[in-house]
Coordinates of C-alpha atoms and ligand atoms in Angstrom, one line a residue:
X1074 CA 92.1 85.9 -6.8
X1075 CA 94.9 87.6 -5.4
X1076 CA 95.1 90.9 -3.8
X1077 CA 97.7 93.2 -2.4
X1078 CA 96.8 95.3 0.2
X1079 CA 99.0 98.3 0.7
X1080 CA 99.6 101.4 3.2
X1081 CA 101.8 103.0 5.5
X1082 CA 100.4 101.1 8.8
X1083 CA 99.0 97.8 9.9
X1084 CA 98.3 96.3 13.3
X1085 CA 99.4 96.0 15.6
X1086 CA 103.0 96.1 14.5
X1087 CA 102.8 99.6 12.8
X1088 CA 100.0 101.4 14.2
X1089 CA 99.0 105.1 14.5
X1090 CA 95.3 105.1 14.1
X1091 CA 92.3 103.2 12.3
X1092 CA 94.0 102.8 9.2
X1093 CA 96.4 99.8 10.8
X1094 CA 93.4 98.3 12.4
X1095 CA 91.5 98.2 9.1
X1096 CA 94.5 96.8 7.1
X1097 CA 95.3 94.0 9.5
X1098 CA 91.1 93.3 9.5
X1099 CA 89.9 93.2 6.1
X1100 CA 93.6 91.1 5.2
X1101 CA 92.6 88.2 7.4
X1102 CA 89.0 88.2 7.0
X1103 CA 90.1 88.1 3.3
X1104 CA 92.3 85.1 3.8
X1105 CA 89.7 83.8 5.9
X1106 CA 87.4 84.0 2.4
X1107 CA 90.0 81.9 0.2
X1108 CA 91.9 84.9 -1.1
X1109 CA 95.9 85.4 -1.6
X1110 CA 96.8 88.2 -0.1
X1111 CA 99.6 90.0 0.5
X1112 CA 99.8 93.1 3.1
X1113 CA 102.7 95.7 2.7
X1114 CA 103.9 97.9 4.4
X1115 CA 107.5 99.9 5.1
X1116 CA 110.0 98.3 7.1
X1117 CA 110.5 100.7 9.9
X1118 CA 112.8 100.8 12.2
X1119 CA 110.3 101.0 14.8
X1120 CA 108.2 98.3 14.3
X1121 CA 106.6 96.9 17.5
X1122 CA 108.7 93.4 17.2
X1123 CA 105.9 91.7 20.3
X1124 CA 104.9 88.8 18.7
X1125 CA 106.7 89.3 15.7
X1126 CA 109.1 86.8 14.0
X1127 CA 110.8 88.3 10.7
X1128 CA 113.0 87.1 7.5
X1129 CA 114.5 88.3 4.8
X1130 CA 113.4 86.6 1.8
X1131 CA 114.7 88.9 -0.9
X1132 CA 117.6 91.1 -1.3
X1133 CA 118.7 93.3 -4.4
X1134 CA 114.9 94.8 -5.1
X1135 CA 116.3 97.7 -7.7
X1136 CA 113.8 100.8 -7.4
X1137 CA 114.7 104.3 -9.0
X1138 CA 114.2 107.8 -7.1
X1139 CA 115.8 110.6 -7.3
X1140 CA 118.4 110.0 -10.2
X1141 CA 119.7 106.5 -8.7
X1142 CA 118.5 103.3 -8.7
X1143 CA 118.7 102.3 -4.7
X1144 CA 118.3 98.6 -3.0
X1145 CA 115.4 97.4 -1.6
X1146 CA 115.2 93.7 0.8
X1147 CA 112.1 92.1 0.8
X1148 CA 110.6 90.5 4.3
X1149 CA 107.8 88.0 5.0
X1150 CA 106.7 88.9 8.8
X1151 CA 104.6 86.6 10.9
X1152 CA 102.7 88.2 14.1
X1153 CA 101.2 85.8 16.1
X1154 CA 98.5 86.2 19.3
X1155 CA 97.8 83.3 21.5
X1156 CA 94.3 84.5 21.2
X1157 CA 93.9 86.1 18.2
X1158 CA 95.2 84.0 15.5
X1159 CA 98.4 84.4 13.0
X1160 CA 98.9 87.4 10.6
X1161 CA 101.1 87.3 7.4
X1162 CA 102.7 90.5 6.8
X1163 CA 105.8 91.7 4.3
X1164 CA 107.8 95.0 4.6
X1165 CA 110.0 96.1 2.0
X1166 CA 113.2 98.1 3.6
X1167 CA 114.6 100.6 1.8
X1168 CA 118.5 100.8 1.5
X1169 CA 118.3 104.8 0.2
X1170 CA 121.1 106.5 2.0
X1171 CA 118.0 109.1 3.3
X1172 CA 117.0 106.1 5.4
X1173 CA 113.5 106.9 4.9
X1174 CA 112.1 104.7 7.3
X1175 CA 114.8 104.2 10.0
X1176 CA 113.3 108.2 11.8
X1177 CA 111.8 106.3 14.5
X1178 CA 108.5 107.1 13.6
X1179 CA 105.5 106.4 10.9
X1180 CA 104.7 109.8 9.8
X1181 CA 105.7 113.4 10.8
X1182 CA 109.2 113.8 8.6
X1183 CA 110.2 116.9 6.4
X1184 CA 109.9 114.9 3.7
X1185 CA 107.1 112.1 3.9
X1186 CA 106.5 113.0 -0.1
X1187 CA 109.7 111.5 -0.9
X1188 CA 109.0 108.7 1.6
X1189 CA 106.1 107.3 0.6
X1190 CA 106.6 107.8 -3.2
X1191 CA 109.7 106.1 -2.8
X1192 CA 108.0 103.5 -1.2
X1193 CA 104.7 103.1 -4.0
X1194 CA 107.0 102.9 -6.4
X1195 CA 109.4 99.9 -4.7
X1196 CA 106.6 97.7 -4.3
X1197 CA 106.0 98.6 -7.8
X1198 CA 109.2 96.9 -8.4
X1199 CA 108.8 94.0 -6.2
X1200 CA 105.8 92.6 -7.6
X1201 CA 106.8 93.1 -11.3
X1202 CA 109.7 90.5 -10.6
X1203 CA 107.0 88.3 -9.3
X1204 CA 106.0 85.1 -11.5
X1205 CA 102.1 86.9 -11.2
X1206 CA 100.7 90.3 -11.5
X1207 CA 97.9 90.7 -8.7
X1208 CA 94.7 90.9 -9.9
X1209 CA 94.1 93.6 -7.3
X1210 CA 96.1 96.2 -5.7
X1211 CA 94.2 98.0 -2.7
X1212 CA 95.9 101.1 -1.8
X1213 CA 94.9 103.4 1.1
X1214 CA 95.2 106.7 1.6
X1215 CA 97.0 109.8 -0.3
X1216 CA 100.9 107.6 1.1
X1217 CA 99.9 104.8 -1.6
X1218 CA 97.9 106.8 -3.8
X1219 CA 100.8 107.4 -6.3
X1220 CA 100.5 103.9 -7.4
X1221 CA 97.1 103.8 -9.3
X1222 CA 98.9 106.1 -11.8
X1223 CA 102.7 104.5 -11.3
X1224 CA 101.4 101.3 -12.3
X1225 CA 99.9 102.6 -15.6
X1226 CA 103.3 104.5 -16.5
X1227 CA 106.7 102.8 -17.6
X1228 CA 108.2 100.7 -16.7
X1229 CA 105.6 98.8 -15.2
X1230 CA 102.1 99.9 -17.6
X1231 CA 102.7 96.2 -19.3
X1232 CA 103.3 94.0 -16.5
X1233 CA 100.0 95.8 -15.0
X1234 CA 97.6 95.9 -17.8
X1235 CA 95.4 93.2 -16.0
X1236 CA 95.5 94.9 -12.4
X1237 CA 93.1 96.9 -11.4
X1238 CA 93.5 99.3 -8.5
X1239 CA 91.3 100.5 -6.0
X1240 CA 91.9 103.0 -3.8
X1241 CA 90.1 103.4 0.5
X1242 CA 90.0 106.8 1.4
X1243 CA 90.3 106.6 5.5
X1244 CA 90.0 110.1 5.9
X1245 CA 90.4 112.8 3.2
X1246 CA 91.6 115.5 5.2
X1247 CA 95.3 114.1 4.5
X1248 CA 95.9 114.6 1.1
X1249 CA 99.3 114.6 0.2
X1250 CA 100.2 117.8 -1.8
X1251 CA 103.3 117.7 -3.4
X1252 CA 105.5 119.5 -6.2
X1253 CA 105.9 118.3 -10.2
X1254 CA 109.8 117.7 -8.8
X1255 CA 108.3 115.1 -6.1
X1256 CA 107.0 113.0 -9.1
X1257 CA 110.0 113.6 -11.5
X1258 CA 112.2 112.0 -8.5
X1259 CA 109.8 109.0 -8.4
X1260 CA 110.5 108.2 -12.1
X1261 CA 107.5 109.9 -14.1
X1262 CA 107.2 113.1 -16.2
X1263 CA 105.7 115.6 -13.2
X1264 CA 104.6 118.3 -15.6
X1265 CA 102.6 115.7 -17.6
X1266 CA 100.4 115.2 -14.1
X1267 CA 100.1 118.5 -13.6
X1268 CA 96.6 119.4 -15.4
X1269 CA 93.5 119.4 -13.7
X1270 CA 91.9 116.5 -15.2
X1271 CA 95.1 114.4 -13.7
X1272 CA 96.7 115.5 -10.1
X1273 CA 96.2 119.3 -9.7
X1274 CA 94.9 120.3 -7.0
X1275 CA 91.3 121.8 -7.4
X1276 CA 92.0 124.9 -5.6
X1277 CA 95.6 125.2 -5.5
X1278 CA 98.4 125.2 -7.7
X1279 CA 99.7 121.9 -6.1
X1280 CA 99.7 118.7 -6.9
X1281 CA 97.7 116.4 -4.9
X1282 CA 98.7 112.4 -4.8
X1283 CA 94.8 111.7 -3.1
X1284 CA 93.2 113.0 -6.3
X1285 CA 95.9 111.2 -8.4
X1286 CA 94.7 108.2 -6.9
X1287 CA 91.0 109.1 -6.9
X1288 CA 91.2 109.8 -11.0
X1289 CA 93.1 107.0 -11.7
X1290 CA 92.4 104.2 -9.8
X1291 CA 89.3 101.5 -11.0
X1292 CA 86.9 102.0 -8.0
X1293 CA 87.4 104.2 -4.8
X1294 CA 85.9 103.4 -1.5
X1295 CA 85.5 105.5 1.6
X1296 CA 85.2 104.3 5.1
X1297 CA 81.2 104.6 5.9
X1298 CA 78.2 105.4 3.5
X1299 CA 77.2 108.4 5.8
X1300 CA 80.9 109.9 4.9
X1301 CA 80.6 109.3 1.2
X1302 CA 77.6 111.3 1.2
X1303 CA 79.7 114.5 3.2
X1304 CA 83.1 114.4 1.5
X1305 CA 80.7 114.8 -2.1
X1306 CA 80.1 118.5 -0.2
X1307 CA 82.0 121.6 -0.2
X1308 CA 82.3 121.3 3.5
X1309 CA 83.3 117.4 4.1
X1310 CA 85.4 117.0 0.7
X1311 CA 88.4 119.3 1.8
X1312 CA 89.0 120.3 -1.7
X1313 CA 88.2 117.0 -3.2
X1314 CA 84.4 116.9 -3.2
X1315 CA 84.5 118.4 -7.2
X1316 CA 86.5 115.7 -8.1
X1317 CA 84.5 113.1 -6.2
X1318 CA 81.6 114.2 -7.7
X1319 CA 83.2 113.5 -10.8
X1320 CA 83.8 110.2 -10.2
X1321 CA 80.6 109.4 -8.1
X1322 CA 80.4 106.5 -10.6
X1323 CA 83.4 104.2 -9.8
X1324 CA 82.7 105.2 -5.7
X1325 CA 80.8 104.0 -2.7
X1326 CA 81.0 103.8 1.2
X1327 CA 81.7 100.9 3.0
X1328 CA 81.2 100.5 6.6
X1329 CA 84.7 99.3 8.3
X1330 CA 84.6 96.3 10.4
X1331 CA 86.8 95.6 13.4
X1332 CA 88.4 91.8 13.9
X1333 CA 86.6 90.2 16.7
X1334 CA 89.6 87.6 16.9
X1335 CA 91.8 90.8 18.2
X1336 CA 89.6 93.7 19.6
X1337 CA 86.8 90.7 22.1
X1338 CA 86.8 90.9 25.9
X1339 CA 86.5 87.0 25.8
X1340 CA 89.6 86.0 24.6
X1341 CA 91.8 89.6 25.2
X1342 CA 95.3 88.6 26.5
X1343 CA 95.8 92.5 27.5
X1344 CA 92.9 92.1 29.7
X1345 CA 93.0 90.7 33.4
X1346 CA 89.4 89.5 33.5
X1347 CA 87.5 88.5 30.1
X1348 CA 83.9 88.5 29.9
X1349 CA 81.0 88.0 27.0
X1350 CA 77.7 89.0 26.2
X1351 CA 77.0 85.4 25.7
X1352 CA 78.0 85.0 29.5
X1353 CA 74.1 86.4 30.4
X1354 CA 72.6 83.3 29.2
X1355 CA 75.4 81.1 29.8
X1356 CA 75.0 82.1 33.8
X1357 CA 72.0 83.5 35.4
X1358 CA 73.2 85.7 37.8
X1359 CA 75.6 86.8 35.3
X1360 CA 78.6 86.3 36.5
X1361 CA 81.1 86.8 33.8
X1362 CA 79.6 89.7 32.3
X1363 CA 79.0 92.3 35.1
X1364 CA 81.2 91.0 37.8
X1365 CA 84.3 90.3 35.3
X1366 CA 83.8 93.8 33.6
X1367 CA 84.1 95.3 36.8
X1368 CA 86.4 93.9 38.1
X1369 CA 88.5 94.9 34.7
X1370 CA 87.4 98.5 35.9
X1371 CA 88.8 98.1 39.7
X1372 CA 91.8 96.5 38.6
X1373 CA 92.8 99.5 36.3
X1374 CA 91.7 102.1 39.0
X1375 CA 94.5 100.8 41.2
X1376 CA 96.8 100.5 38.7
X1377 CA 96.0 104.6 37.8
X1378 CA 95.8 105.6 41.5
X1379 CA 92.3 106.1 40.8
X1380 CA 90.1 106.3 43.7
X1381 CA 87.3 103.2 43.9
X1382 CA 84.5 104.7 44.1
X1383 CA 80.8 102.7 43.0
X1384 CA 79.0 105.9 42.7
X1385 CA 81.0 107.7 39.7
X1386 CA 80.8 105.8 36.1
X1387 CA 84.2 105.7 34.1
X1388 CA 84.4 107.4 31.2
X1389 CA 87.1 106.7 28.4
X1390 CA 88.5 108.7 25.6
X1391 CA 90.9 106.9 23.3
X1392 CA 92.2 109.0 20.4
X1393 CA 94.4 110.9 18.6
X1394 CA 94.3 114.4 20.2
X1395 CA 93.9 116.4 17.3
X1396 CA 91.4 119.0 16.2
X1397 CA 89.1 116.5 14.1
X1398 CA 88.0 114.3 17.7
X1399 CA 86.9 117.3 19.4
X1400 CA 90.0 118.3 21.4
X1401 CA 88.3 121.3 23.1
X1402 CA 85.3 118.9 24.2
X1403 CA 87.7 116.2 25.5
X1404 CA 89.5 119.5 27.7
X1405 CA 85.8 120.1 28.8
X1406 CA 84.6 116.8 29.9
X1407 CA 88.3 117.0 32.1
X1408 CA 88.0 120.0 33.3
X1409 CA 84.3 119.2 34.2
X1410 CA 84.7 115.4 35.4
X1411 CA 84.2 116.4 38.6
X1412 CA 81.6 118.5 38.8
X1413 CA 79.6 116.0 37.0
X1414 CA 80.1 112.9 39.0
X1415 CA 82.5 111.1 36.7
X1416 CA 85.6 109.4 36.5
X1417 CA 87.5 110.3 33.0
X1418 CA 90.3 109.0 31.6
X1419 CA 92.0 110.0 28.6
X1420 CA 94.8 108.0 26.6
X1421 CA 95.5 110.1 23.5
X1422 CA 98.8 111.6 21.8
X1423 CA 99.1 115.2 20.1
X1424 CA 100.9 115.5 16.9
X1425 CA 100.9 118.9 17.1
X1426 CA 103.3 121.0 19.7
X1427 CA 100.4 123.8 20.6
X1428 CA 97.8 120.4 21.9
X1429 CA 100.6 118.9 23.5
X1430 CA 101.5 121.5 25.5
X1431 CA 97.7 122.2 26.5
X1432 CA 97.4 118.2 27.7
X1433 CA 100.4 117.8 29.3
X1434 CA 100.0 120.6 31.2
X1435 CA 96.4 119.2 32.3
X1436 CA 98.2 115.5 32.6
X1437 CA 100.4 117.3 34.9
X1438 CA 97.8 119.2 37.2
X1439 CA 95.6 115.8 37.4
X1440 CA 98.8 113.8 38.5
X1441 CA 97.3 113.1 41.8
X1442 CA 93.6 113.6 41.3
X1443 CA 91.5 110.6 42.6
X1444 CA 89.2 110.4 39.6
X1445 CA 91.3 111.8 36.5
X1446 CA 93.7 110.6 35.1
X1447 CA 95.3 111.9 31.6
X1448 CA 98.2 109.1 29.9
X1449 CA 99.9 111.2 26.7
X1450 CA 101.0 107.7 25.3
X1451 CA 100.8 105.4 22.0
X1452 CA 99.9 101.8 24.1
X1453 CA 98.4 99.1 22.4
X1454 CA 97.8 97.1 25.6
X1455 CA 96.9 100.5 28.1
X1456 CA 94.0 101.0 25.1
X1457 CA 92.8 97.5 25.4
X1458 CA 92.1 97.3 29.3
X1459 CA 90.7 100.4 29.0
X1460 CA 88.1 99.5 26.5
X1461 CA 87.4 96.9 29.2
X1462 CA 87.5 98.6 32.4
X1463 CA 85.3 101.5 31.0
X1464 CA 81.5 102.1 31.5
X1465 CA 81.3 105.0 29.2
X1466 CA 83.3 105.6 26.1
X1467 CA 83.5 109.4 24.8
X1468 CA 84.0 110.5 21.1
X1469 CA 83.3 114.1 20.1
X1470 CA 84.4 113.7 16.8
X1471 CA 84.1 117.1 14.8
X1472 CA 84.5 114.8 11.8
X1473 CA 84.3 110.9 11.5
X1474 CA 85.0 109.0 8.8
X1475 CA 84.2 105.8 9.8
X1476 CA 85.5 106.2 13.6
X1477 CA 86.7 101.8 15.2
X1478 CA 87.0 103.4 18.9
X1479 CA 83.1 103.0 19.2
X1480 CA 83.1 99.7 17.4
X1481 CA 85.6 98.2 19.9
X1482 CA 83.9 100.2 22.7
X1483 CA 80.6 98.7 21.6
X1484 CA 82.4 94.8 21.5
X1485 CA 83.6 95.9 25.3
X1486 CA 80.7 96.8 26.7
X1487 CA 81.5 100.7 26.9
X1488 CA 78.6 102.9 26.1
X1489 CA 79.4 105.5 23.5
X1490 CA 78.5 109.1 23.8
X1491 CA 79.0 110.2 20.2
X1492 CA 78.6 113.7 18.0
X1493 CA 75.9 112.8 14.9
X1494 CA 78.6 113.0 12.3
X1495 CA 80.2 110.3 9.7
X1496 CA 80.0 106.9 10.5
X1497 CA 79.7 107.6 14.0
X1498 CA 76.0 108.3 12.6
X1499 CA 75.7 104.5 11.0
X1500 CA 76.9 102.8 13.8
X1501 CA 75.7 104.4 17.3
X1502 CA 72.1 104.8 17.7
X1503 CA 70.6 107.1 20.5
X1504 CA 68.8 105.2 23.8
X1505 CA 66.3 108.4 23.2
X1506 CA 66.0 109.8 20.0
X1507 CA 67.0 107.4 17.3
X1508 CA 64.3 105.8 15.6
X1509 CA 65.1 102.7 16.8
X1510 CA 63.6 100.5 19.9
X1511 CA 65.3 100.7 22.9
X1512 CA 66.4 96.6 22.2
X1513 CA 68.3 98.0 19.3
X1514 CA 70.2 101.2 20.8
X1515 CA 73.4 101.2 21.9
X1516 CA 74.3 104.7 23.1
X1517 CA 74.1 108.6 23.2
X1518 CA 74.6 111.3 20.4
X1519 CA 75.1 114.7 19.9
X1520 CA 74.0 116.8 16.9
X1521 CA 76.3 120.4 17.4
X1522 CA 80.1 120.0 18.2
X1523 CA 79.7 122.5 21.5
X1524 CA 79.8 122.1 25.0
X1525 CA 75.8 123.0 25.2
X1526 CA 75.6 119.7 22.7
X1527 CA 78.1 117.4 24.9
X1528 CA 76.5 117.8 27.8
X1529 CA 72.9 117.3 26.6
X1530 CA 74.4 113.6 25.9
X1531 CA 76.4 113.2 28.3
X1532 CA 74.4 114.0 31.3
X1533 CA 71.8 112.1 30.2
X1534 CA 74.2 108.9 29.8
X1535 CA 75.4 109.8 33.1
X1536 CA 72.2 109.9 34.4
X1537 CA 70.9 106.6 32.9
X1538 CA 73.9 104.8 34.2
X1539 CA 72.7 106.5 38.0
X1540 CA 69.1 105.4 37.7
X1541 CA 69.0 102.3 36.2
X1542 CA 71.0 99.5 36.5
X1543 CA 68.8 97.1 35.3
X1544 CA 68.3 98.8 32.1
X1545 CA 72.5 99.9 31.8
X1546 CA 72.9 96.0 31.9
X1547 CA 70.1 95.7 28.8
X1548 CA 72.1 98.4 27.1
X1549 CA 75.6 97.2 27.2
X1550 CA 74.2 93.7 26.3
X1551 CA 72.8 95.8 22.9
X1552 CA 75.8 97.4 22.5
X1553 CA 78.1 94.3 22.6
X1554 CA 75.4 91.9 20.5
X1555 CA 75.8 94.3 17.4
X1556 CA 77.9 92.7 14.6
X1557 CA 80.3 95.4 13.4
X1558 CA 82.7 92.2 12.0
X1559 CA 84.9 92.5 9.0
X1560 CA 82.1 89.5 7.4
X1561 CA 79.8 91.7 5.6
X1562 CA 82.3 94.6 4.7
X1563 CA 85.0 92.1 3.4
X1564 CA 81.9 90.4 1.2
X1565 CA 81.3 94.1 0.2
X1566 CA 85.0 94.7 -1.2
X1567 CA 84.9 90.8 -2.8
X1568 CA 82.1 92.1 -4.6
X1569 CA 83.7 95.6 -6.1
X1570 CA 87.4 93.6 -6.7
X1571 CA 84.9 91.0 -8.9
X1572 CA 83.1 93.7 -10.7
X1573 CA 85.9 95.6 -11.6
X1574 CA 88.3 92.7 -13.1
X1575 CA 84.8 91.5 -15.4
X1576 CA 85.5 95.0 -17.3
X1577 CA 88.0 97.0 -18.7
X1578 CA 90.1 99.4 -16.5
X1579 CA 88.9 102.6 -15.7
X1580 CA 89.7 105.2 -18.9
X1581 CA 92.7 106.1 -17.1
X1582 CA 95.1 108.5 -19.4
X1583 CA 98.3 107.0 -19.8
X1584 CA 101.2 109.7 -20.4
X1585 CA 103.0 108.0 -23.0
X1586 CA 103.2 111.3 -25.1
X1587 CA 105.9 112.3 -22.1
X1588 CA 109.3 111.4 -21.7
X1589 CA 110.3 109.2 -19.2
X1590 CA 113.8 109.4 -17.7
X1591 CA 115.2 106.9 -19.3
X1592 CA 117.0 105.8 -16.5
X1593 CA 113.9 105.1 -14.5
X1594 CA 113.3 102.4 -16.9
X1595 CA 115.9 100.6 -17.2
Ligands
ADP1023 P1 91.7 107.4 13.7 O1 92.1 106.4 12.7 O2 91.1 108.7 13.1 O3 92.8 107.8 14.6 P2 89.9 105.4 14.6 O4 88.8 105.5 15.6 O5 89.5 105.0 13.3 O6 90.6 106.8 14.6 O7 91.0 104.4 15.2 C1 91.8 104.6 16.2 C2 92.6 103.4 16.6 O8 93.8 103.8 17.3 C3 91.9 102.5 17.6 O9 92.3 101.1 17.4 C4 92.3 103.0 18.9 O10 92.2 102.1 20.0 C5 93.8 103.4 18.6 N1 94.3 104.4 19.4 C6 94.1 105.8 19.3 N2 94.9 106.4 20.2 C7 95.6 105.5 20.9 C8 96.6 105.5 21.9 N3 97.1 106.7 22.4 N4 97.1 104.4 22.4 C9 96.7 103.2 21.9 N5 95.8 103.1 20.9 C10 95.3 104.2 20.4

């Protein structure tokens, strides 16, 4: 079988959130299984090159957008990790005078429509000069979506008859909404799409690439089965839970996984000390686990000018600092750190200007403080011995999809506090109130998104962690023994790729009553 997965990010060379993590995950694990894939992505021009060796393998890749038919080069990647392995990756560079992806970032331009169209519909023309069509194309998220109805137009309907597409949904609050002129630039008749059976937007007069790629591609997935259940509601569908409903027949949740060859405290190059929950049997007075954990933890408190202190717990918050992960919860637990006998550190960056302002102003008045520390930065290796130094990892998620911060937490060690929402629900299970044996917790939730919520979790983590060290040890053994591996999930998409080539594709329209430009067809 071969598969191409694509998207906008993949780790750790291109990474902004989840999305890379699960892209550079579920490719190897597939490879791992036998598969052929290949994982595209843009080439930026601000690729993280660490690891990284790159070569052209393919110039003069003709693409249309916009009235012109612009270059594209074509190059095989290889990032390799001492510890973790090799991953193959290929970027396709766009030679469009816009420069689409030289802006020094991912995401965040005036015109990301035109970028990531652009972009669907290049690899579009890679692969159709390719001697095989994939069987499967995996796209992901509303920046690829375009290309489970690309691939069924002209010039490329043909050459794609046998594919079938399926489309992960990482979090449907991004959506992609977009003009009938964004679509005519890429190539296809915009009006045509423009019905609400095809792309418009069910509430809007938009049009909306997600739903393009939720009607027309062969199976859709989502991130966890507890957030295919919430985006089929008014409430957790942002606009799209009509047309999910719709289509509740060709979708399903699957859990992510994380790789355990990248994100694993015993063979983490970014760490100073590495440590296992194996390490308990291994040595009785368990050495590596306890001693080299904490040591992680001292280590990074003298790096941060934190003060070493054996009384207060450190608590962690890794995440994007935007409404969805609780932003006025992670400002509480700072503002409140002290008071409650805690060390917090936060690594996070705001996309939005009104956030930023509000943290860096609190990075700013915590400079100094012995046991707060607040780092507005994107940093791969700063996340990593974080994970490791921490005791405590917080994640008051308003809305999760699937959520990897507590899956690598978990793998580290670090005890999540967690609000009951998404797949934060299907993967963290409460020391008190889950249904579950103590043996088979492996942390603390909150039902409401408030501060009354937080604190009834987090004091008593805080409190648990004071009491008992005997029973903290138990717990972070239970935490890091889960399997939250890319195995099972990657089995999971094996099985929907199978069942949807053994059948006709989806009864996708196909706009052949429209005219194409010409041109784009050349
Ligand atoms: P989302 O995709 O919604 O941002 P996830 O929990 O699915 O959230 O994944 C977040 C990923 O991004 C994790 O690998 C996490 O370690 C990483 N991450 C988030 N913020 C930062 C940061 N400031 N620096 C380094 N890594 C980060």
């Amino acid at each position: 079988m071969y598969v191409v997965q694509i998207a906008s990010e993949v780790a750790p060379v291109a990474k902004i959130g989840g999305l890379a993590d699960v892209m550079m995950g579920l490719s190897r694990e597939l490879k791992w299984k036998g598969i052929r894939v290949d994982t595209v992505i843009p080439k930026y021009d601000c690729l993280d090159t660490h690891g990284l060796s790159l070569e052209c393998v393919q110039k003069g890749i003709r693409s249309f957008f916009d009235g012109e038919w612009h270059d594209h080069s074509l190059w095989r990647g290889r990032w390799s990790d001492a510890s973790s392995g090799d991953l193959e990756l290929t970027f396709l560079e766009s030679h469009n005078p816009k420069r689409f992806f030289d802006r020094g970032c991912i995401y965040g331009c005036h015109d990301d429509i035109d970028r990531f169209l652009s972009f669907s519909r290049a690899v579009l023309q890679w692969l159709m000069g390719q001697e095989t069509a994939p069987d499967v194309i995996h796209i992901h998220d509303w920046e690829t979506a375009a290309i489970a109805f690309l691939i069924r137009a002209e010039p490329f309907r043909t050459y794609f008859e046998k594919t079938r597409t399926v489309l992960t949904i990482h979090n449907i609050a991004y959506q992609g909404r977009c003009q009938t002129m964004d679509l005519d630039r890429v190539g296809v008749s915009g009006s045509w799409y423009d019905s609400p059976k095809r792309l418009q937007d069910d509430f809007g007069s938009d049009l909306n690439l997600l739903k393009g790629g939720i009607v027309f591609s062969d199976y859709v997935t989502t991130v966890s089965p507890t957030y295919a259940t919430e985006v089929l509601t008014p409430e957790g569908g942002k606009g799209l839970h009509l047309t999910l409903n719709q289509y509740s027949d060709k979708f399903c949740g699957i859990l992510n996984g994380i790789d355990y060859s990248y994100w694993n405290p015993e063979i983490d190059s970014h760490i100073p000390f590495r440590y296992s929950e194996r390490s308990k049997a291994q040595s009785p007075e368990d050495k590596l686990l306890v001693s080299e954990k904490a040591k992680n933890k001292e280590t990074l408190r003298k790096a941060l000018g934190l003060k070493a202190d054996s009384t207060k717990p450190l608590v962690v918050s890794i995440s994007r600092l935007v409404q969805q992960k609780g932003v006025e919860l992670i400002r509480y637990a700072i503002l409140n750190a002290h008071k409650k006998g805690m060390q917090y550190i936060v690594l996070g960056t705001a996309p939005d200007p009104a956030i930023q302002w509000e943290f860096v102003t609190l990075a700013h008045t915590y400079a100094h403080d012995p046991h707060v520390r607040i780092l507005l930065q994107q940093e791969e290796s700063t996340a990593h011995r974080l994970y490791a130094a921490s005791d405590i990892f917080l994640m008051p998620s308003l809305f999760e999809p699937c959520g990897l911060t507590q899956l690598i937490a978990l793998k580290y060690g670090s005890i999540p506090i967690v609000r009951s929402t998404g797949g934060l629900c299907d993967t963290v299970f409460d020391v008190d109130y889950s249904k579950k044996p103590f043996a088979e917790t492996n942390g603390f939730v909150f039902n409401n998104p408030d501060v009354v919520g937080l604190d009834s979790a987090l004091d008593r983590a805080l409190a648990f962690w004071r009491q008992d060290g005997e029973a903290w040890q138990s717990l972070m053994l239970q935490a890091m023994q889960y399997d939250f591996s890319w195995n099972t999930p990657a089995n999971h998409y094996l099985n929907i790729y199978q069942k949807i080539l053994s059948r006709n594709s989806y009864r996708y329209e196909t706009d052949s009553t429209t005219e194409y430009s010409e041109r784009a067809t050349q």
